[in-house]
Short mmCIF file of C-alpha atoms and ligand atoms in Angstrom, two decimals:
data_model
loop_
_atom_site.label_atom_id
_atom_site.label_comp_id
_atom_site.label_asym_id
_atom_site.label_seq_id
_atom_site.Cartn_x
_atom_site.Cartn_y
_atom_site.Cartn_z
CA UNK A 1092 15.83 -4.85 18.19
CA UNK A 1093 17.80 -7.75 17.74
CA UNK A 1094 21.83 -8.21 16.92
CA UNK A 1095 23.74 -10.91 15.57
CA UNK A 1096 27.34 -11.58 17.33
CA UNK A 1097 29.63 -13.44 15.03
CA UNK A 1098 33.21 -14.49 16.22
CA UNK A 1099 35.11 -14.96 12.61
CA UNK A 1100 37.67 -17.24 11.54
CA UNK A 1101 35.93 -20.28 10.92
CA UNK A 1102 35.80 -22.06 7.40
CA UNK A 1103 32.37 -23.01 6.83
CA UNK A 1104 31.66 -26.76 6.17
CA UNK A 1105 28.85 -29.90 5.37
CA UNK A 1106 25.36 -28.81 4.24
CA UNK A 1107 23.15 -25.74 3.94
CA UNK A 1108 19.45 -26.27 2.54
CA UNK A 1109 18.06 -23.29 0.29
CA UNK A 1110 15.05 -22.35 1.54
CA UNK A 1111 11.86 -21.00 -1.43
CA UNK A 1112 12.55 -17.96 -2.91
CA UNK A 1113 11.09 -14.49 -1.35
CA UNK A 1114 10.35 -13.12 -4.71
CA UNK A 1115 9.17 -15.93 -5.84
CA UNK A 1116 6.55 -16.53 -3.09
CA UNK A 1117 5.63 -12.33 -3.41
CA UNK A 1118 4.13 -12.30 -6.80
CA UNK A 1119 2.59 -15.78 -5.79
CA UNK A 1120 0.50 -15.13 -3.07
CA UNK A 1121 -0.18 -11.94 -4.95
CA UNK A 1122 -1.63 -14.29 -8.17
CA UNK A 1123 -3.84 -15.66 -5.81
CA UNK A 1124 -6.16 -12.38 -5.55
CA UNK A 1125 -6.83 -13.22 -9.82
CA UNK A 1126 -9.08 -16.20 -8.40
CA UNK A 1127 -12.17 -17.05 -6.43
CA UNK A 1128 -10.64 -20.59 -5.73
CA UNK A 1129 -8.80 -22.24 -3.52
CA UNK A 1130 -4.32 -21.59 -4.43
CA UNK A 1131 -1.67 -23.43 -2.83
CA UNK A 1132 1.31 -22.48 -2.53
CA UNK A 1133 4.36 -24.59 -1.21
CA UNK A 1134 7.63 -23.72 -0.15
CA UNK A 1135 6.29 -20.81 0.85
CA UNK A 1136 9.91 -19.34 3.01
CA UNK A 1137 9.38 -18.05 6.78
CA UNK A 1138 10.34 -14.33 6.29
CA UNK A 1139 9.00 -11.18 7.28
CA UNK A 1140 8.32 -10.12 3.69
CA UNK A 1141 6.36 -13.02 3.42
CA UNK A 1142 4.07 -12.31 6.38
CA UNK A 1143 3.72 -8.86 5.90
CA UNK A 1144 2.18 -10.09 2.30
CA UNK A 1145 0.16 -12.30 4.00
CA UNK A 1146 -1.11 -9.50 6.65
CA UNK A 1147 -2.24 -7.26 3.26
CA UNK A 1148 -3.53 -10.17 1.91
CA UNK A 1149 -6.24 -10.64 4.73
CA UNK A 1150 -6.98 -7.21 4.57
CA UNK A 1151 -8.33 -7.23 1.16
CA UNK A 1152 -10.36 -10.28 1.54
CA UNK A 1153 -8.34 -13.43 1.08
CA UNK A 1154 -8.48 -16.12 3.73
CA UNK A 1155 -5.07 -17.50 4.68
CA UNK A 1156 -4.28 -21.36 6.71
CA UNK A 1157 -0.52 -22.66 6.80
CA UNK A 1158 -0.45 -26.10 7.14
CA UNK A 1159 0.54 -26.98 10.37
CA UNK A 1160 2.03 -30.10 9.52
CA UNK A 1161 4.25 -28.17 6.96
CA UNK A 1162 4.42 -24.56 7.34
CA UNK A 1163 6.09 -23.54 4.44
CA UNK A 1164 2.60 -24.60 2.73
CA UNK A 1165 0.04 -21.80 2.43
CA UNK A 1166 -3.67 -22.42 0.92
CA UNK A 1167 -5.36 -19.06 -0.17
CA UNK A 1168 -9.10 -18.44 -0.46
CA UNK A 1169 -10.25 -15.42 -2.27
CA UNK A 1170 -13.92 -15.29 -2.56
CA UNK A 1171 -14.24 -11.90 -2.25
CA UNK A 1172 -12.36 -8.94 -2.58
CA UNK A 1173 -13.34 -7.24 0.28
CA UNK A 1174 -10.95 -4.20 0.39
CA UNK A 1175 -8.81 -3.60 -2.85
CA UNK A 1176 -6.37 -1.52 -1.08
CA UNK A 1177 -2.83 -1.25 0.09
CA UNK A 1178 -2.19 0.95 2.88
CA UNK A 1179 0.77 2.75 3.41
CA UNK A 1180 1.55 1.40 6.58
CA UNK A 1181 2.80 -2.31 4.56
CA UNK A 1182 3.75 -0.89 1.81
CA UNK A 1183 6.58 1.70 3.27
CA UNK A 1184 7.98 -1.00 4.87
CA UNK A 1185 7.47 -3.64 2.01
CA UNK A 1186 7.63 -2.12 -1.70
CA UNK A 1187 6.57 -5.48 -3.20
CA UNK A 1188 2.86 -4.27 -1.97
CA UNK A 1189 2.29 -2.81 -5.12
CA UNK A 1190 2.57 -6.70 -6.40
CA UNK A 1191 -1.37 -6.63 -5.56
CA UNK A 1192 -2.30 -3.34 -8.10
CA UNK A 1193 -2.17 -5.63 -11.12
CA UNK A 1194 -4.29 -8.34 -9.84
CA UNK A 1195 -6.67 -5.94 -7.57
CA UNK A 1196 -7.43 -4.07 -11.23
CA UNK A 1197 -8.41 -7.21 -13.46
CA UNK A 1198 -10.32 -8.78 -10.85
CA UNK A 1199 -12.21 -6.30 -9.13
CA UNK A 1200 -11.70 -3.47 -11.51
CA UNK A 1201 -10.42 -0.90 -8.91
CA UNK A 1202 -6.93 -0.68 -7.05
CA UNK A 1203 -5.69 1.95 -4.35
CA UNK A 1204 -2.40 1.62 -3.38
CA UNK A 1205 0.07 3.94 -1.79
CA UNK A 1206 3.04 5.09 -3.29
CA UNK A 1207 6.32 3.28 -2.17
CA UNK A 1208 8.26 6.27 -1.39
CA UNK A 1209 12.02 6.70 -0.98
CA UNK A 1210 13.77 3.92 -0.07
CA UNK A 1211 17.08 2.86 1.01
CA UNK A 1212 18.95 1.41 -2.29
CA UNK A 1213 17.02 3.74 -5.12
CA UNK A 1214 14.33 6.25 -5.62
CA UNK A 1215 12.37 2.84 -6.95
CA UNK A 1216 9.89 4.42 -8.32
CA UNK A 1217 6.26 2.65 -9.76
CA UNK A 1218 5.99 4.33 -13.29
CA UNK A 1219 6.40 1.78 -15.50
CA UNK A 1220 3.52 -0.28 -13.54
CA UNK A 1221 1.08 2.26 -14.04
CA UNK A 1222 1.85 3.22 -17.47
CA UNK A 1223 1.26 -0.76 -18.40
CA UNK A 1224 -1.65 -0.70 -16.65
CA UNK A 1225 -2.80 2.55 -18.61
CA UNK A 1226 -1.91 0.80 -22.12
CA UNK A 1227 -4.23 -2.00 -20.45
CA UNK A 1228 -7.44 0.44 -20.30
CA UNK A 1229 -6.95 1.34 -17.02
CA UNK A 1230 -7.20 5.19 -15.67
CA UNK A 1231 -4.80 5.98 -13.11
CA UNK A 1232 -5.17 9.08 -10.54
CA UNK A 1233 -3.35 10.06 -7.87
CA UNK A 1234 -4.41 11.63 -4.42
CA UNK A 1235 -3.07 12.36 -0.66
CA UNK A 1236 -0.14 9.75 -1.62
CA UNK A 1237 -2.00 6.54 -2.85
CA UNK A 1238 -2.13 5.49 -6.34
CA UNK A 1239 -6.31 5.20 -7.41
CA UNK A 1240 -5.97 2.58 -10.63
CA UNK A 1241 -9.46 2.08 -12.07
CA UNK A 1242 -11.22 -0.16 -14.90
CA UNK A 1243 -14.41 -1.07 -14.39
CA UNK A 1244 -15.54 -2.55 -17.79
CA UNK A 1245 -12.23 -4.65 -17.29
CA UNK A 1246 -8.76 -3.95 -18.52
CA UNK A 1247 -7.99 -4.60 -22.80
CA UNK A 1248 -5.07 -6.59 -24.35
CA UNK A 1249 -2.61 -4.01 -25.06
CA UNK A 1250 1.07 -4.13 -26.43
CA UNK A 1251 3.07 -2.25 -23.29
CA UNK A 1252 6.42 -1.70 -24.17
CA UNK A 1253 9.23 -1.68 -20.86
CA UNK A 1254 10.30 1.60 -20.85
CA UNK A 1255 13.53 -0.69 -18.80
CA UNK A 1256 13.45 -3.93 -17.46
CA UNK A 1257 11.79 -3.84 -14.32
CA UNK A 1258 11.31 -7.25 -12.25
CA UNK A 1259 8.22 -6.35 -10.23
CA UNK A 1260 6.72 -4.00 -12.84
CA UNK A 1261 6.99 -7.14 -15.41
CA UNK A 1262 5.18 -9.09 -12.85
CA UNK A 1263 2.36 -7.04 -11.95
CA UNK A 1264 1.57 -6.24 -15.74
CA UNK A 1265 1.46 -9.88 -16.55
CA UNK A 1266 -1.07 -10.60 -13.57
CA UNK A 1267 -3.19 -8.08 -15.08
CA UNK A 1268 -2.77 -8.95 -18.69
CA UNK A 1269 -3.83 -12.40 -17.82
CA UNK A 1270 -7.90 -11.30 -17.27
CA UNK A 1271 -7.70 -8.80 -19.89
CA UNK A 1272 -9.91 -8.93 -23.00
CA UNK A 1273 -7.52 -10.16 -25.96
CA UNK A 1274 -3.79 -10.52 -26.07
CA UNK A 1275 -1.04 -8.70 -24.67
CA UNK A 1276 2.35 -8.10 -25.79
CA UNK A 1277 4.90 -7.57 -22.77
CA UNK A 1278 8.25 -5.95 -24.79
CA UNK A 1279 11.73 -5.58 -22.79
CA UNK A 1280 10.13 -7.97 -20.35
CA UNK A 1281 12.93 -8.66 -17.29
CA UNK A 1282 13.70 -12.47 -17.79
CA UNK A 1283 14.37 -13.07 -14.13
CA UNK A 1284 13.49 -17.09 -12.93
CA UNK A 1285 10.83 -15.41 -10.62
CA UNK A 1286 9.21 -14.04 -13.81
CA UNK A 1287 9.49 -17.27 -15.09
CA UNK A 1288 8.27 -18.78 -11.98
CA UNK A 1289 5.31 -16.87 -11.52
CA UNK A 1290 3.72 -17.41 -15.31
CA UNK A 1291 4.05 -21.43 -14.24
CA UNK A 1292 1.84 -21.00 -11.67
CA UNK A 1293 -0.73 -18.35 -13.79
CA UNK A 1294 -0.52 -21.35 -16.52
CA UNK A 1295 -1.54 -24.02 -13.97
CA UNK A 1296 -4.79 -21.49 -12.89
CA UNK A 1297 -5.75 -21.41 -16.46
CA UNK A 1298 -3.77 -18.32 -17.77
CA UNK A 1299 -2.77 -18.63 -21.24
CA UNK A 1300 0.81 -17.33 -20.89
CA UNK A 1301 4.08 -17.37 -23.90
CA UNK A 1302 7.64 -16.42 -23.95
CA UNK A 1303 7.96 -16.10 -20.57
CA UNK A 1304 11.91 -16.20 -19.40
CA UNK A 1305 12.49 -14.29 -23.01
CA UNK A 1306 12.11 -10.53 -23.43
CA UNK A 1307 8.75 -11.03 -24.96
CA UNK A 1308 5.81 -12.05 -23.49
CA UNK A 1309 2.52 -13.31 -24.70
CA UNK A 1310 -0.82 -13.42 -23.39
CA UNK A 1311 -4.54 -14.58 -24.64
CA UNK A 1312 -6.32 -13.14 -21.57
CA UNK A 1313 -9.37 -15.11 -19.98
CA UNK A 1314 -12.29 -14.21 -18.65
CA UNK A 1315 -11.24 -16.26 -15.40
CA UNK A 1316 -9.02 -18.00 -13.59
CA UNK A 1317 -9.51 -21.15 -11.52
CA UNK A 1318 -7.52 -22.94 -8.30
CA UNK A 1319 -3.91 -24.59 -8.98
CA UNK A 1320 -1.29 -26.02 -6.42
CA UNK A 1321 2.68 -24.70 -6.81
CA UNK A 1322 6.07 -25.22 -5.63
CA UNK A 1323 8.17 -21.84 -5.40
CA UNK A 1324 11.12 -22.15 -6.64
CA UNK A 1325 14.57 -22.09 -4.62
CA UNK A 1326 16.01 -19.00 -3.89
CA UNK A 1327 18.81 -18.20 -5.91
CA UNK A 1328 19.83 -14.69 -3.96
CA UNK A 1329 20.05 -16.83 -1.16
CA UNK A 1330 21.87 -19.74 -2.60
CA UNK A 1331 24.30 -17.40 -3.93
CA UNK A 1332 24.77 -15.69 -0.17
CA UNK A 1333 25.45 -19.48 1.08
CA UNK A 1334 27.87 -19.88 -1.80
CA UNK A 1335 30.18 -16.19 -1.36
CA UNK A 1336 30.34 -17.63 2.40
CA UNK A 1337 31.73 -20.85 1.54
CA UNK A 1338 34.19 -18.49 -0.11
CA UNK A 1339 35.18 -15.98 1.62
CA UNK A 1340 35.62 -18.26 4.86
CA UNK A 1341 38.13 -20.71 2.88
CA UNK A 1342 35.46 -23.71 3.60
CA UNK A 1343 34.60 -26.63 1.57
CA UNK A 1344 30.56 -26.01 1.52
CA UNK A 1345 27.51 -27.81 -0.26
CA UNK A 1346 24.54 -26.09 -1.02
CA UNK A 1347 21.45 -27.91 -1.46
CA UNK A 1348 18.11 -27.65 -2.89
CA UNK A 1349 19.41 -25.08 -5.39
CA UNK A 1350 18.77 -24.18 -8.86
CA UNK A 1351 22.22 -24.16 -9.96
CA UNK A 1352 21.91 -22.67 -13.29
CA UNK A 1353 20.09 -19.66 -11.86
CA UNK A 1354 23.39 -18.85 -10.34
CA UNK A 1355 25.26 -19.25 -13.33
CA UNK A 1356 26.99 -15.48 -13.75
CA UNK A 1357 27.92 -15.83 -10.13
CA UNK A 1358 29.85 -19.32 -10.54
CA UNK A 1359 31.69 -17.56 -13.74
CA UNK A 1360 32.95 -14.77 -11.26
CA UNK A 1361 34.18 -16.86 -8.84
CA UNK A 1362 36.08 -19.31 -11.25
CA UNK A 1363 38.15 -16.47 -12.50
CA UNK A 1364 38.74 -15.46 -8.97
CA UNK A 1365 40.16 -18.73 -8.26
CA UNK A 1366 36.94 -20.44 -6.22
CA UNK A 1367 36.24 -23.76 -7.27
CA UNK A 1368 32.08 -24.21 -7.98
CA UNK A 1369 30.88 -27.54 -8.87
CA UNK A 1370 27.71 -29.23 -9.30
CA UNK A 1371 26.95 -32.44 -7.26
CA UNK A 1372 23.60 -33.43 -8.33
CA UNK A 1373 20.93 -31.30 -10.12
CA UNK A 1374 20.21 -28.97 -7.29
CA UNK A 1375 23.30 -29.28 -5.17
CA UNK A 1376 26.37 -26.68 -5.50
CA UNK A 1377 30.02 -27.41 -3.84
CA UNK A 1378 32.05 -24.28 -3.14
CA UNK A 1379 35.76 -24.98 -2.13
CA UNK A 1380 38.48 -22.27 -1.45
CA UNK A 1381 41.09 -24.27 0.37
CA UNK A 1382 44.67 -23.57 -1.38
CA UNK A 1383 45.69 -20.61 -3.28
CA UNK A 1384 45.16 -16.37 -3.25
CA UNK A 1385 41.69 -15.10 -4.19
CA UNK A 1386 41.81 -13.06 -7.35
CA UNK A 1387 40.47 -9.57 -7.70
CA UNK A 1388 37.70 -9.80 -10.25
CA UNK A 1389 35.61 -6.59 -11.73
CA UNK A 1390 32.16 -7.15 -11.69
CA UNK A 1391 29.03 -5.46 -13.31
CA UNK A 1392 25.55 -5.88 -12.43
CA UNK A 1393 22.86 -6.75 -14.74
CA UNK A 1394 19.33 -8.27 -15.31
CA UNK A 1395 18.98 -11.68 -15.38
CA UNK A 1396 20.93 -13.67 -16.76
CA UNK A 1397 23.66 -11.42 -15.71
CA UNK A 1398 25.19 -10.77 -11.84
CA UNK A 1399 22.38 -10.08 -9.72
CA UNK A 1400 22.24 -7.09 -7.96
CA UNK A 1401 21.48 -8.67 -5.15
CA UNK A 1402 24.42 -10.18 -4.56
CA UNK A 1403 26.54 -7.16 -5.18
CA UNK A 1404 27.25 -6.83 -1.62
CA UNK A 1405 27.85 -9.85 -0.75
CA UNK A 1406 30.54 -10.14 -3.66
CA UNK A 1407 31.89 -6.94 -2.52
CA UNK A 1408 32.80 -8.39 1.07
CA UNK A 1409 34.55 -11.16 -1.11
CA UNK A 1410 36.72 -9.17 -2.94
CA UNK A 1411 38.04 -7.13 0.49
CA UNK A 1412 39.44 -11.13 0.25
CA UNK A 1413 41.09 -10.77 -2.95
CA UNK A 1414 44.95 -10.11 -3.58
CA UNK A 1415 44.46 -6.69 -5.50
CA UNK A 1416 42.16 -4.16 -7.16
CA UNK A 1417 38.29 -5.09 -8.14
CA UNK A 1418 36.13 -2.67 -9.31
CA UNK A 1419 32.14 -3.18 -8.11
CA UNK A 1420 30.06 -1.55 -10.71
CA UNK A 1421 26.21 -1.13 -9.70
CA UNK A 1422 23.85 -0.02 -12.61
CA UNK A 1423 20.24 -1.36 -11.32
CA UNK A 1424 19.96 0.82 -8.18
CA UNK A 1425 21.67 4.35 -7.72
CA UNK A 1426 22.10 3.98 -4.22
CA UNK A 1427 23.42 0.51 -3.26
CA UNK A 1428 26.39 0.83 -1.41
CA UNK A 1429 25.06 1.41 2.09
CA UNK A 1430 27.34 -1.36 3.08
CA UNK A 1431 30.85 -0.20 1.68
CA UNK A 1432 30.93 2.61 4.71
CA UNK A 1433 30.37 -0.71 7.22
CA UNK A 1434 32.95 -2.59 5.35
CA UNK A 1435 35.40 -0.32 6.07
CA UNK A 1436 34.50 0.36 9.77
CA UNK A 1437 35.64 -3.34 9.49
CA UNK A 1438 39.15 -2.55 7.91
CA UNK A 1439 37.87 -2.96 4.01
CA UNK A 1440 39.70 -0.81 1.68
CA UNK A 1441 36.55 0.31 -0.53
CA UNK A 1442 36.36 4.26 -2.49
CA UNK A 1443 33.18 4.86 -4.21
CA UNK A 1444 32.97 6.65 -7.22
CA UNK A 1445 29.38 7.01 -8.04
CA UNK A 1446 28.12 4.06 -9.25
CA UNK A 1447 31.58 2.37 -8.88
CA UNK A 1448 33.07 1.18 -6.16
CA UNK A 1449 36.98 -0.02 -5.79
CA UNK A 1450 38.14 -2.36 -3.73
CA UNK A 1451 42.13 -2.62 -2.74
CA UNK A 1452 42.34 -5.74 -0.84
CA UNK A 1453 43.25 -8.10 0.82
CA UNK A 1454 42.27 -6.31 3.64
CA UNK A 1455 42.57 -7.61 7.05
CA UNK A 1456 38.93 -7.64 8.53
CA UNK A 1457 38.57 -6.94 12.09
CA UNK A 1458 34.71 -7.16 14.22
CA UNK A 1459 33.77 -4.09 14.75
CA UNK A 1460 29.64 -2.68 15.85
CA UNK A 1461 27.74 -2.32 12.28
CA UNK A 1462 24.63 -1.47 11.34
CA UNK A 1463 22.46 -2.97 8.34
CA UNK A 1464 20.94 -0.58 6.58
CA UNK A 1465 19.05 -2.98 3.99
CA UNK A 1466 18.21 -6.79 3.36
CA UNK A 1467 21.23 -7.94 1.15
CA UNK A 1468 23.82 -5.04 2.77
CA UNK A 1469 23.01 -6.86 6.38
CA UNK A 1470 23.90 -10.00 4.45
CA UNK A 1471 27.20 -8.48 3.12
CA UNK A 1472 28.15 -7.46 6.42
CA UNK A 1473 27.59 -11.40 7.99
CA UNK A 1474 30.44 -12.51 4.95
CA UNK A 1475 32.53 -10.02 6.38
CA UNK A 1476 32.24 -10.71 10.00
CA UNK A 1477 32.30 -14.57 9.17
CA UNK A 1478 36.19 -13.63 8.11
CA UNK A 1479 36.98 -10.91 10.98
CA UNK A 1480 39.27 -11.29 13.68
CA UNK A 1481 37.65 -11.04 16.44
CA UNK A 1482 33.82 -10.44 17.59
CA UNK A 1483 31.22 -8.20 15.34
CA UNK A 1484 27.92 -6.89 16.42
CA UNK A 1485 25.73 -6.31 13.58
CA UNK A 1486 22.57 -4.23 14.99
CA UNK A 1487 19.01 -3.77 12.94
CA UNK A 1488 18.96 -7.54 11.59
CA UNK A 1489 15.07 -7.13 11.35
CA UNK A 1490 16.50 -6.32 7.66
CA UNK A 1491 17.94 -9.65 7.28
CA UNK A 1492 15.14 -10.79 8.73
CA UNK A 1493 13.09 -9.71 5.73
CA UNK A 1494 14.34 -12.12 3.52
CA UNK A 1495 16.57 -14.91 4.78
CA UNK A 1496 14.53 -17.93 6.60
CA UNK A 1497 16.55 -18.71 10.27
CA UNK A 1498 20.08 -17.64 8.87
CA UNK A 1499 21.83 -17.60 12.00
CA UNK A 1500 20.74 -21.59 12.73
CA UNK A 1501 21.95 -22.42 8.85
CA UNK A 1502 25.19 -20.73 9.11
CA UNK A 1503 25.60 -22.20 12.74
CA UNK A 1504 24.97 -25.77 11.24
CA UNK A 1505 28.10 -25.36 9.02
CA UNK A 1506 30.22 -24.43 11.67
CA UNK A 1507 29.73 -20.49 11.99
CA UNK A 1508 30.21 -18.70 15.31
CA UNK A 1509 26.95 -16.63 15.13
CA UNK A 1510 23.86 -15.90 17.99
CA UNK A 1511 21.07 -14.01 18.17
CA UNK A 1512 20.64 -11.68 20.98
CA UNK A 1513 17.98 -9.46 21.95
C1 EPZ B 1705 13.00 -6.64 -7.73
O1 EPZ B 1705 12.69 -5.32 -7.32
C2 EPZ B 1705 13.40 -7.40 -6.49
N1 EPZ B 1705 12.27 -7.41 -5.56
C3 EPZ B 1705 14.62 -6.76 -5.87
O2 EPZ B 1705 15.02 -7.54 -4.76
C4 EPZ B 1705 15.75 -6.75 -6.90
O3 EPZ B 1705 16.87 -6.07 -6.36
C5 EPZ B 1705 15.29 -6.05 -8.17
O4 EPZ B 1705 14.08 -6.66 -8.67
C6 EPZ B 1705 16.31 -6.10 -9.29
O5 EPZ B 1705 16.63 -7.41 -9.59
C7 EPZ B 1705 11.30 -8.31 -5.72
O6 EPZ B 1705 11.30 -9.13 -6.62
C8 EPZ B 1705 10.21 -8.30 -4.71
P1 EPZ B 1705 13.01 -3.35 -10.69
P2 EPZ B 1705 11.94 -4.34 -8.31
O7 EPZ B 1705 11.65 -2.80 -10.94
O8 EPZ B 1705 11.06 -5.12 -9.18
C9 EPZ B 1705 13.74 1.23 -11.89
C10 EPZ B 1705 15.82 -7.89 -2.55
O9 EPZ B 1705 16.84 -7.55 -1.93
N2 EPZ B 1705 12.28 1.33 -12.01
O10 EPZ B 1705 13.48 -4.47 -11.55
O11 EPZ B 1705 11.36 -3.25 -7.48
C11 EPZ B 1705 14.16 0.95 -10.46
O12 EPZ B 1705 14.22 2.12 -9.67
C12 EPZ B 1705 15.10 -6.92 -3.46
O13 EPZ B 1705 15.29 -9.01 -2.46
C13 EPZ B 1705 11.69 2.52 -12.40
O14 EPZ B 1705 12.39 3.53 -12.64
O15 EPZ B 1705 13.13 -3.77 -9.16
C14 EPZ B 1705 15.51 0.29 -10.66
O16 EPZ B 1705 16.49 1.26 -10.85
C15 EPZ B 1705 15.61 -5.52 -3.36
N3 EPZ B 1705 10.34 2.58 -12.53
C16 EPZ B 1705 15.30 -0.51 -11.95
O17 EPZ B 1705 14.19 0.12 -12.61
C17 EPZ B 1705 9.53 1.49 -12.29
O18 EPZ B 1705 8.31 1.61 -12.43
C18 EPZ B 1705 15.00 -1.99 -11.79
O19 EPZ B 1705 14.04 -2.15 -10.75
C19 EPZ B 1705 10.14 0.28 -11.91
C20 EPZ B 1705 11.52 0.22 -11.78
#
């Protein structure tokens, strides 16, 4: 299993490039199951995610070439579906699997994936996919762990009403919604850019698609979809991780090939805390935290547009930073604060109160041996060590390897003291 060793201590500085967002690219390659032509998708990010979506892909029938020339372009080929089925071997280490139940249904009229299970930030359940699939016409059974979704005169328009706003649950029902007979009314629909995203590329294959990016969402299913080429969008989560270490190391750092006004509840947060955020060009960010104390700021997360849970933890190693008292305040997951307990095996000052957590700092960080527990906590825990005296070893990065593209050679391009070792 592989470690990063960080020495901290060093401002950041120059450039970092985004790479394409993760959960963009997910419900992308996904989409391309709802067609029996050729999708291509570029900037297409080098994660793990992203190739174990690609491995389940295969499996049920799609052909897959990356472009040597350009790897982060991927052409899909879904003739047939061969097997519509998600094992629970992917999806227990990948929840977005059940990304392919949607578009497995209104293509091929049958689904059978496994339930997610437990997982390490929430129970994350997949009720509110299946019950939109149900107000779709589909009959949903379940046996020896898998979810068995079937339709097989094709899924109806239907008006499904979000129980809450769920990001991948939005996504799947739209996929499906797209080949059903008649329209469909998505209500308390998340507005997340990937949601967004993701209905830009069903529009180019033919899907007729409204509202998307609002709470409501309209669709005038077809009886098929054809072949489209699309650019994922940047990823904001990311960004925003590039942007709280430009912060928290006291650098002067620009961040390129960015949506900035994805990140726009973030930049608020860290202009009350006294970190400067301004916009060079239309997709370039420059953070700056040279002079002055860093103020503690409370923080709440939210859907989209408000802070993004997953960058909770990477604020929270921030506000260890901050001259004073900040309280963290999680409401998506129940269980996301797998990364306070490492925080303070670093020296952070952090007492959790259920979904709270409070944060006395300025805390004098010091390397310690850590472990990442999830994807953004192992993220949270490079901030940290990129401000620690001394040397941290943070074990299990096969997390951050999930869904950050060659982080150690980005962060080591603006000046971090970070390796890779075996
Ligand atoms: C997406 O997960 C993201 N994953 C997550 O990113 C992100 O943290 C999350 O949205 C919230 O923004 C992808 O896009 C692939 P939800 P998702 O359904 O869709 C509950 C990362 O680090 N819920 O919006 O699974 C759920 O338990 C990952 O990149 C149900 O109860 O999240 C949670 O409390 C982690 N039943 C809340 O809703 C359901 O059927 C929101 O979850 C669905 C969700």
């Amino acid at each position: 299993m592989d470690k990063f060793v960080i020495e901290g201590g060093l401002p950041l500085h120059g450039m970092i490039a985004t790479s394409g967002s993760k959960n963009s690219a997910l419900p992308a390659l996904a989409a391309a199951l709802l067609t029996d032509e050729e999708v291509v998708l570029e900037r297409i990010p080098r994660v793990r995610d992203i190739r174990t979506m690609q491995r389940l892909l295969v499996d049920i029938g799609s052909e897959i070439t990356v472009d040597e020339a350009d790897p982060e372009r991927v052409v899909l080929n879904t003739k047939t579906i061969v097997s519509p089925e998600a094992p629970y071997e992917l999806v227990k280490t990948m929840r977005a699997s059940s990304l392919v139940l949607g578009p497995l249904v209104a293509r091929a009229g049958r689904a059978r994936v496994s339930l997610p299970g437990g997982c390490a930030i929430g129970a994350r359940p997949i009720n509110f996919h299946l019950a939109g699939l149900e107000h779709l016409g589909a009959r949903i059974a379940q046996e020896h762990g898998y979810i068995e979704a079937v339709a097989p005169d094709g899924l109806k328009g239907a008006h499904v009403v979000f129980d809450r706003i769920t990001v991948t649950g939005t996504e799947d029902i739209l996929m499906a919604a797209v080949l059903a007979e008649g329209e469909s009314v998505l209500e308390n629909a998340a507005r997340e850019p990937e949601v967004v995203d993701l209905a830009h590329l069903l529009r180019k294959m033919g899907a007729k698609i409204e509202g998307e990016g609002t709470s409501v969402i309209r669709v005038q299913g077809v009886s098929k979809l054809h072949g489209a080429t699309h650019e994922i969008i940047a990823d904001r989560i990311e960004a925003g991780t590039f942007v709280l270490a430009g912060a928290i190391t006291r650098g002067e750092l620009c961040v390129s090939r960015c949506v900035p006004e994805h990140l726009g509840a973030l930049i608020v947060k860290l202009a009350e805390a006294g970190v400067t955020v301004t916009q060079v060009d239309d997709t370039t960010l420059r953070v700056e935290r040279r002079i002055g104390a860093l103020g503690p700021v409370d923080m709440t997360t939210e859907e989209y547009p408000g802070f993004a849970t997953d960058l909770q933890a990477q604020y929270m190693a921030l506000m260890t930073q901050a001259d004073g008292i900040s309280i963290v305040t999680e409401t998506i997951f129940e269980n996301r604060f797998m990364h306070a307990q490492e925080l303070m095996r670093m020296g952070a000052n952090i007492r959790l109160d259920g979904r709270q957590a409070i944060i006395a700092g300025r805390s004098r960080l010091t390397g310690a041996g850590v472990i990442a527990s999830d994807l953004r906590a192992s993220a949270s825990l490079v901030l940290a060590a990129l401000v620690a005296k001394g040397e941290t070893v943070i074990d299990r990065v096969y997390h951050i390897d999930r869904g950050y593209e060659k982080i150690e050679a980005k962060l080591s391009g603006a000046g971090a003291k970070i390796r890779r070792e075996e």
